[in-house]
Short mmCIF file of C-alpha atoms and ligand atoms in Angstrom, two decimals:
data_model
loop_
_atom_site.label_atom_id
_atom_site.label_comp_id
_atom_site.label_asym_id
_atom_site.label_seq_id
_atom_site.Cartn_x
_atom_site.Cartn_y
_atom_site.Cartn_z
CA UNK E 1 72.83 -73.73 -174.44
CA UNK E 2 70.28 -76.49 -175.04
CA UNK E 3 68.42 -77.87 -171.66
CA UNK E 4 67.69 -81.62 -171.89
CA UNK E 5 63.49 -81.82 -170.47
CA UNK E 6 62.81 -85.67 -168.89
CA UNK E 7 59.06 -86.12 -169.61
CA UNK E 8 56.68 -89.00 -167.96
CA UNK E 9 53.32 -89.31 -169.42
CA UNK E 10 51.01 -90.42 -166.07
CA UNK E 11 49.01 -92.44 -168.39
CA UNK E 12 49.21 -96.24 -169.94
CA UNK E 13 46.55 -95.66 -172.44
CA UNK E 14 47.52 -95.78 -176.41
CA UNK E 15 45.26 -93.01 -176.77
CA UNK E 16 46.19 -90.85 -173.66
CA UNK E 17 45.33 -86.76 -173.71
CA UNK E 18 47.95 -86.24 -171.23
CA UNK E 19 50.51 -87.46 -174.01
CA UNK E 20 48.60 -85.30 -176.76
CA UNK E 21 49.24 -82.32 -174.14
CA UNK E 22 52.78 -82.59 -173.76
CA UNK E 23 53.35 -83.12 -178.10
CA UNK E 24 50.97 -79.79 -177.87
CA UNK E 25 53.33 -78.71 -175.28
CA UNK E 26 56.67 -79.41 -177.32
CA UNK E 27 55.38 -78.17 -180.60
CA UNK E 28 55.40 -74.81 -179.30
CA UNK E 29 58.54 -75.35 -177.20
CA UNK E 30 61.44 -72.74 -176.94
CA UNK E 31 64.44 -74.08 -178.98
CA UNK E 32 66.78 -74.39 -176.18
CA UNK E 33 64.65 -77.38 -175.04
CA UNK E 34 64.87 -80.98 -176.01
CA UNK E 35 62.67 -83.21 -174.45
CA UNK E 36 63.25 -86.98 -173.98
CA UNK E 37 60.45 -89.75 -172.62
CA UNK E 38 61.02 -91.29 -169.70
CA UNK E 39 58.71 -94.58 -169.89
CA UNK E 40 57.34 -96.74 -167.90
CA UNK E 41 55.09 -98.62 -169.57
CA UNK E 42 57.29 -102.16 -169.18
CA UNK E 43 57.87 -101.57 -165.25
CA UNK E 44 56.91 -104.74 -163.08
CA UNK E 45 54.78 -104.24 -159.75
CA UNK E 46 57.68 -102.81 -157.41
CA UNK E 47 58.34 -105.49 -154.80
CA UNK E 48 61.28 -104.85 -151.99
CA UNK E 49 61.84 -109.16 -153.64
CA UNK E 50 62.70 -107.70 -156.92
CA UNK E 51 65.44 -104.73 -155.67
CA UNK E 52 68.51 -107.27 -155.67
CA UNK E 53 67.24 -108.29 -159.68
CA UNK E 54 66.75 -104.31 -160.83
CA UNK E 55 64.71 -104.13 -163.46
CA UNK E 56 66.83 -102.72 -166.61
CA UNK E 57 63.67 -101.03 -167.99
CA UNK E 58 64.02 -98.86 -164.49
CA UNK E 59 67.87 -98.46 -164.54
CA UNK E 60 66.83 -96.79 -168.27
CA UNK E 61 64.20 -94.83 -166.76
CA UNK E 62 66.51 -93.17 -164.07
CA UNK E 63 69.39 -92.42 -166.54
CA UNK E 64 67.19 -90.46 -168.54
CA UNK E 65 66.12 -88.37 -165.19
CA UNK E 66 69.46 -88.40 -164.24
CA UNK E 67 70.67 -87.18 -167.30
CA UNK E 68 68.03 -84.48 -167.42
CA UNK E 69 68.37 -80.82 -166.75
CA UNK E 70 64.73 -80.71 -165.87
CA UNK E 71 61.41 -82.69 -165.50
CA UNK E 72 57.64 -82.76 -166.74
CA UNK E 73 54.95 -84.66 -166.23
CA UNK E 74 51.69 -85.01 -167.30
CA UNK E 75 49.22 -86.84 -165.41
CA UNK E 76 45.56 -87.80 -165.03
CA UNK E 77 44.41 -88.59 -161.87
CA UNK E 78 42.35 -91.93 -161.10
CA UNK E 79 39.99 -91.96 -158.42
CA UNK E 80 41.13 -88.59 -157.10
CA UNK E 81 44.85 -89.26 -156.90
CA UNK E 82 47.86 -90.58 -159.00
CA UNK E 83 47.26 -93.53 -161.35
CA UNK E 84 48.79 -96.97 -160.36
CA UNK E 85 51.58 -96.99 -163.24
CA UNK E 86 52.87 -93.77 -162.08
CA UNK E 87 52.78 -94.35 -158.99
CA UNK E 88 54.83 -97.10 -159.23
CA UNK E 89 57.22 -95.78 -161.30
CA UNK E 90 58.15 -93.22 -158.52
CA UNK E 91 58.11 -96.30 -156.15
CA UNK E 92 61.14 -98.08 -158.38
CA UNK E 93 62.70 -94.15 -159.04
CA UNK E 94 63.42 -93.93 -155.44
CA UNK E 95 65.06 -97.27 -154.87
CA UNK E 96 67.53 -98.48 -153.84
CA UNK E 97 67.03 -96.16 -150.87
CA UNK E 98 68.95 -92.72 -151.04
CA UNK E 99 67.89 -92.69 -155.28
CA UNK E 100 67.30 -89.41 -156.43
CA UNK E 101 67.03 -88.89 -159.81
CA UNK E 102 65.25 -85.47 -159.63
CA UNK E 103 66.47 -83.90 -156.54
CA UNK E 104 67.23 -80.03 -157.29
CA UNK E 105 65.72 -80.38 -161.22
CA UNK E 106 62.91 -78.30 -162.41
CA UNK E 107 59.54 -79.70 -162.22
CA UNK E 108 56.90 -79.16 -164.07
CA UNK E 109 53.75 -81.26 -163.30
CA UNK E 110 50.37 -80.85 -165.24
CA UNK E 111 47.53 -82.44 -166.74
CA UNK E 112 44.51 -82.72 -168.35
CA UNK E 113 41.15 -84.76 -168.19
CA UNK E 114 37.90 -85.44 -170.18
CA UNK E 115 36.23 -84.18 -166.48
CA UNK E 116 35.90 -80.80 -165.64
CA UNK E 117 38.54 -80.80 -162.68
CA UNK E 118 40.95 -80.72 -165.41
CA UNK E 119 43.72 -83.63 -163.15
CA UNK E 120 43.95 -81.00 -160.65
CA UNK E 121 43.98 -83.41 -157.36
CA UNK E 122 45.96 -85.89 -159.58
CA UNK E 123 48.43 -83.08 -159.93
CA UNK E 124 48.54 -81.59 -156.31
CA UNK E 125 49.18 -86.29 -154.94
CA UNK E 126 51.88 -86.31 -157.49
CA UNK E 127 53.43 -83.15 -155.97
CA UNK E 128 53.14 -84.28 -152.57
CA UNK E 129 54.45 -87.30 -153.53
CA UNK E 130 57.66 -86.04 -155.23
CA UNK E 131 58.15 -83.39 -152.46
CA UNK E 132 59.97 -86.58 -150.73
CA UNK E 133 62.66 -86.14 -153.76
CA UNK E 134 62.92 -82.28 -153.30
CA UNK E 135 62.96 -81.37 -156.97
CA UNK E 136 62.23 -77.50 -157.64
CA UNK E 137 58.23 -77.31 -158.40
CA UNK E 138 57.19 -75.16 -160.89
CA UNK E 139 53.81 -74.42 -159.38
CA UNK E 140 52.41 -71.64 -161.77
CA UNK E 141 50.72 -71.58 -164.10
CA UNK E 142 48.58 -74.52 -163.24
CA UNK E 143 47.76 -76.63 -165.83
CA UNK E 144 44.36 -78.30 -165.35
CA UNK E 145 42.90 -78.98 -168.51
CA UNK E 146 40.01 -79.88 -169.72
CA UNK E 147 40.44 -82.30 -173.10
CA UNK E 148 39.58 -85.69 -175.25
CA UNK E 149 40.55 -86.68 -178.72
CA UNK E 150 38.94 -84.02 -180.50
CA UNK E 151 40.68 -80.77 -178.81
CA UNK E 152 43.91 -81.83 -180.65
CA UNK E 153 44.12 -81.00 -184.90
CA UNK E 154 46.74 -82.52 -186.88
CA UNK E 155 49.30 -80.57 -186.56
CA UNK E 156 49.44 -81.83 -182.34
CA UNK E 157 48.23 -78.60 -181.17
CA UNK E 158 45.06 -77.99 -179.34
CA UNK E 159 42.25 -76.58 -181.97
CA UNK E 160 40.97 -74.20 -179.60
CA UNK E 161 43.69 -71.00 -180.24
CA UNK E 162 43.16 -69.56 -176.89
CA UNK E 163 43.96 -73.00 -175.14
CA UNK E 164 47.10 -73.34 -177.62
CA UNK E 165 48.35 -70.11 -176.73
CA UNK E 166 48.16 -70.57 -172.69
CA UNK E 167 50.17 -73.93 -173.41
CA UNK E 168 52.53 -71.94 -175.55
CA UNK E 169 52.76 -69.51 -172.81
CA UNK E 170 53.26 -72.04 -170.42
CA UNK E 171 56.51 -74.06 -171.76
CA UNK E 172 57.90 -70.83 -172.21
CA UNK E 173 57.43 -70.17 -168.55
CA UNK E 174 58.91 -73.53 -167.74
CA UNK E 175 61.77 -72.93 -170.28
CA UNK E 176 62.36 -69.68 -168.24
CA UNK E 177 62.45 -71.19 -164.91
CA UNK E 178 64.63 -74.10 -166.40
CA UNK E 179 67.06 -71.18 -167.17
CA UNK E 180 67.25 -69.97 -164.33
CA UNK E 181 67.59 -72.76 -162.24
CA UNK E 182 69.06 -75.82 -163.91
C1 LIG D 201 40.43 -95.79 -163.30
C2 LIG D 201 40.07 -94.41 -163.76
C3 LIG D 201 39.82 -93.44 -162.82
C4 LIG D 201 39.52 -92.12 -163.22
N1 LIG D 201 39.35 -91.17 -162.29
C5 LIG D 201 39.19 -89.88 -162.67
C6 LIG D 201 39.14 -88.83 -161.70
O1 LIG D 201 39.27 -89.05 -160.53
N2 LIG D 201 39.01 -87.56 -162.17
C7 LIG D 201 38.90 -87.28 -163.50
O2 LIG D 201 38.77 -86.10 -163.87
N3 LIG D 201 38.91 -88.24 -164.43
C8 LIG D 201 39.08 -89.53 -164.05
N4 LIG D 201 39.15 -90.52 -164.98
C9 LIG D 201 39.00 -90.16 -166.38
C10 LIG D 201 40.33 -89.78 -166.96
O3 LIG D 201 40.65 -88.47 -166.59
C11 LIG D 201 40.27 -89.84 -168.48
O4 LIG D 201 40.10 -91.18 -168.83
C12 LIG D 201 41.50 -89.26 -169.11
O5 LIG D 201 41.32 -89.22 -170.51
C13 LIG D 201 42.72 -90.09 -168.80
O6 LIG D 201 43.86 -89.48 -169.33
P1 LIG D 201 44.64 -90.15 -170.55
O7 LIG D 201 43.77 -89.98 -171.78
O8 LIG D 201 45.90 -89.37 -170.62
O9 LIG D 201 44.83 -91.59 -170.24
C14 LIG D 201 39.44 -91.82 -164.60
C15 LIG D 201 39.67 -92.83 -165.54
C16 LIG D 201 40.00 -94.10 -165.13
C17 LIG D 201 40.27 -95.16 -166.18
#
């Protein structure tokens, strides 16, 4: 059986280290996943004026969810706390009201940073926030990495083999709790 992974990358940027993570993340995947992107890169400001016109770049963004067996997202946090884009994203997820895309799914949320505090308070806003939804948290292990440009090599995985191999570990403990929960 093959379980279908959502994926949101927290960040806008062409160059972000949170999206690095996650192709880290896949390229040492378990087989039985197969991860799709959830973007939301083309989403307008959420205004309650815009519900009746719904944006189809959000209807595509909540099939995908929908459609998932599980979710993962990878985040920095700005200013302490969940970056705009993301945060708006979950805005348009959960409209109209009584939208749940990831109620009951697996949820994996993690992230990295060129600061020290590795996303970590990003991470624990964008839980709180999604604990509205109810999705099933994956809360260990945490993930609060420490990266820029240069921690990836060529190949998409970190360079740094003992960082590789706690991301390696790490899908497979998602993969495992995907198993038994999905
Ligand atoms: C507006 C803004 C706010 C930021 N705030 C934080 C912060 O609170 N903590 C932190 O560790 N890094 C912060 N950073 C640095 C980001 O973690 C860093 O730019 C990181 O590479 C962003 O992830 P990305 O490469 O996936 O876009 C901030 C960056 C921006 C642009």
């Amino acid at each position: 059986m093959t379980y279908k992974v959502a994926y949101i990358i927290g960040s806008l940027s062409s160059t972000s280290v949170n999206r690095k993570l996650v192709g880290a993340m896949i390229a040492d995947a378990p087989q039985d996943l197969e991860f799709v992107e959830a973007n939301f890169s083309q989403f307008p400001l959420y205004s309650p004026d815009l519900e009746a016109d719904y944006p189809q770049v959000a209807t595509e963004f909540k099939t995908i969810l929908e459609e998932a067996d599980a979710v993962l997202i990878a985040s920095p946090e700005y200013d302490r706390s969940i970056p705009g884009g993301l945060k708006n994203a979950i805005d348009w997820m959960g409209r109209p009201w009584g939208s749940n895309p990831i109620g009951g799914k697996p949820l994996y949320v993690v992230g990295a940073s060129v600061g020290s505090v590795g996303a970590a308070l990003g991470q624990a806003a964008v839980r709180q926030t999604l604990s509205f939804f109810n999705p099933l948290n994956m809360t260990q292990p945490e993930m609060f990495l420490q990266a820029n440009a240069d921690s990836f090599g060529e190949d998409g995985r970190f360079v740094d083999a003992g960082t590789q191999a706690f991301v390696k570990s790490a899908v497979e403990a998602f993969a495992e709790f995907i198993r038994r929960h999905a």
